[in-house]
Amino acid sequence: TQLLEQSPQFLSIQEGENLTVYCNSSSVFSSLQWYRQEPGEGPVLLVTVVTGGEVKKLKRLTFQFGDARKDSSLHITAAQPGDTGLYLCAGVPGTYKYIFGTGTRLKVLA
Amino acid sequence: SQTIHQWPATLVQPVGSPLSLECTVEGTSNPNLYWYRQAAGRGLQLLFYSVGIGQISSEVPQNLSASRPQDRQFILSSKKLLLSDSGFYLCAWGVGGGGEKLFFGSGTQLSVL
């Protein structure tokens, strides 16, 4: 069974602080995605990383795919209350299947 | 543009009752369709996926089943619900299957009492 473990599970920080969320697995993925989910809604895609070592930036969010394509990180600079939500990584081991991580619930306090 | 419809939004069912959740997609052809279940505030568990009409792959053996009677229709069913079936059920679609973006419905919150 392929598992994606995220850490931390919960994170509560003050506005303006930086944070990093980790997504780890013992399996290799052809690509990895990060989603953000609001309460009562479906997840929305933030980014897809494909190449080992790849780094992508989306405004204050920086995503990195591990060199061995088994792990990924999401770094948020100067967090804002609008960043609050559930962050989910999703690994694609081959075709069709998307394996989601355990989730990180982020709360940014004003 | 593509849209995904999932209903009902909330459902309260007694233990032992049947279940039918429906998901339809508009604006695309031959999508890959998915059913996920999510415990409160946690990650998504893949239940079923389908790459074509009548083609269902099951990821978790349990008392749930799925069917795809039409290209853009995906149905999640159960003959007898268990307490453990409670959760937030999400339908999603994607095209290509090679790590393309997944589009999710707004979900069904199922409470089995």
CSV table of N, CA and C in Angstrom, one decimal, chain B residues 2 4 9 11 28 31 46 49-50 73 76 79-80 89 95 97 104 108 110 113:
chain,number,residue,atom,x,y,z
B,2,GLN,N,-15.9,23.1,-18.2
B,2,GLN,CA,-16.3,21.8,-17.6
B,2,GLN,C,-16.8,22.1,-16.2
B,4,ILE,N,-18.7,19.8,-12.6
B,4,ILE,CA,-18.9,18.6,-12.0
B,4,ILE,C,-20.0,18.8,-11.0
B,9,ALA,N,-25.8,17.2,-1.0
B,9,ALA,CA,-24.7,17.8,-0.3
B,9,ALA,C,-24.6,17.2,1.1
B,11,LEU,N,-26.4,14.1,3.8
B,11,LEU,CA,-27.3,12.9,3.9
B,11,LEU,C,-27.2,12.3,5.3
B,28,THR,N,-16.9,17.7,-21.0
B,28,THR,CA,-15.7,16.9,-21.3
B,28,THR,C,-16.1,15.5,-21.7
B,31,PRO,N,-13.9,11.2,-19.4
B,31,PRO,CA,-13.1,11.6,-18.3
B,31,PRO,C,-12.7,10.4,-17.5
B,46,LEU,N,-8.8,6.9,-1.6
B,46,LEU,CA,-9.3,6.5,-2.9
B,46,LEU,C,-10.2,5.2,-2.7
B,49,TYR,N,-12.0,4.1,-9.0
B,49,TYR,CA,-11.8,4.9,-10.1
B,49,TYR,C,-12.2,4.2,-11.4
B,50,SER,N,-12.5,5.0,-12.4
B,50,SER,CA,-13.1,4.4,-13.7
B,50,SER,C,-12.5,5.2,-14.9
B,73,GLN,N,-21.2,9.8,-16.0
B,73,GLN,CA,-22.0,9.6,-14.8
B,73,GLN,C,-21.3,8.5,-13.9
B,76,LEU,N,-22.0,5.9,-6.6
B,76,LEU,CA,-21.5,5.2,-5.5
B,76,LEU,C,-22.7,4.6,-4.7
B,79,LYS,N,-25.6,-1.5,-0.3
B,79,LYS,CA,-26.9,-2.1,0.0
B,79,LYS,C,-27.3,-2.0,1.4
B,80,LYS,N,-26.3,-2.0,2.3
B,80,LYS,CA,-26.5,-1.8,3.7
B,80,LYS,C,-25.4,-1.0,4.4
B,89,TYR,N,-17.8,12.4,1.2
B,89,TYR,CA,-17.5,11.7,-0.1
B,89,TYR,C,-17.3,12.7,-1.2
B,95,VAL,N,-8.5,14.1,-16.9
B,95,VAL,CA,-8.3,13.6,-18.3
B,95,VAL,C,-6.9,13.3,-18.5
B,97,GLY,N,-4.8,10.9,-17.2
B,97,GLY,CA,-4.3,9.9,-16.3
B,97,GLY,C,-2.8,9.9,-16.0
B,104,PHE,N,-12.6,18.5,-8.5
B,104,PHE,CA,-13.5,17.9,-7.5
B,104,PHE,C,-14.9,18.5,-7.4
B,108,THR,N,-20.3,15.2,-0.6
B,108,THR,CA,-21.5,14.8,0.2
B,108,THR,C,-21.1,14.4,1.6
B,110,LEU,N,-21.9,12.5,4.6
B,110,LEU,CA,-22.8,11.3,4.9
B,110,LEU,C,-22.7,11.0,6.4
B,113,LEU,N,-26.3,6.8,11.2
B,113,LEU,CA,-26.7,6.8,12.7
B,113,LEU,C,-27.3,5.5,13.1
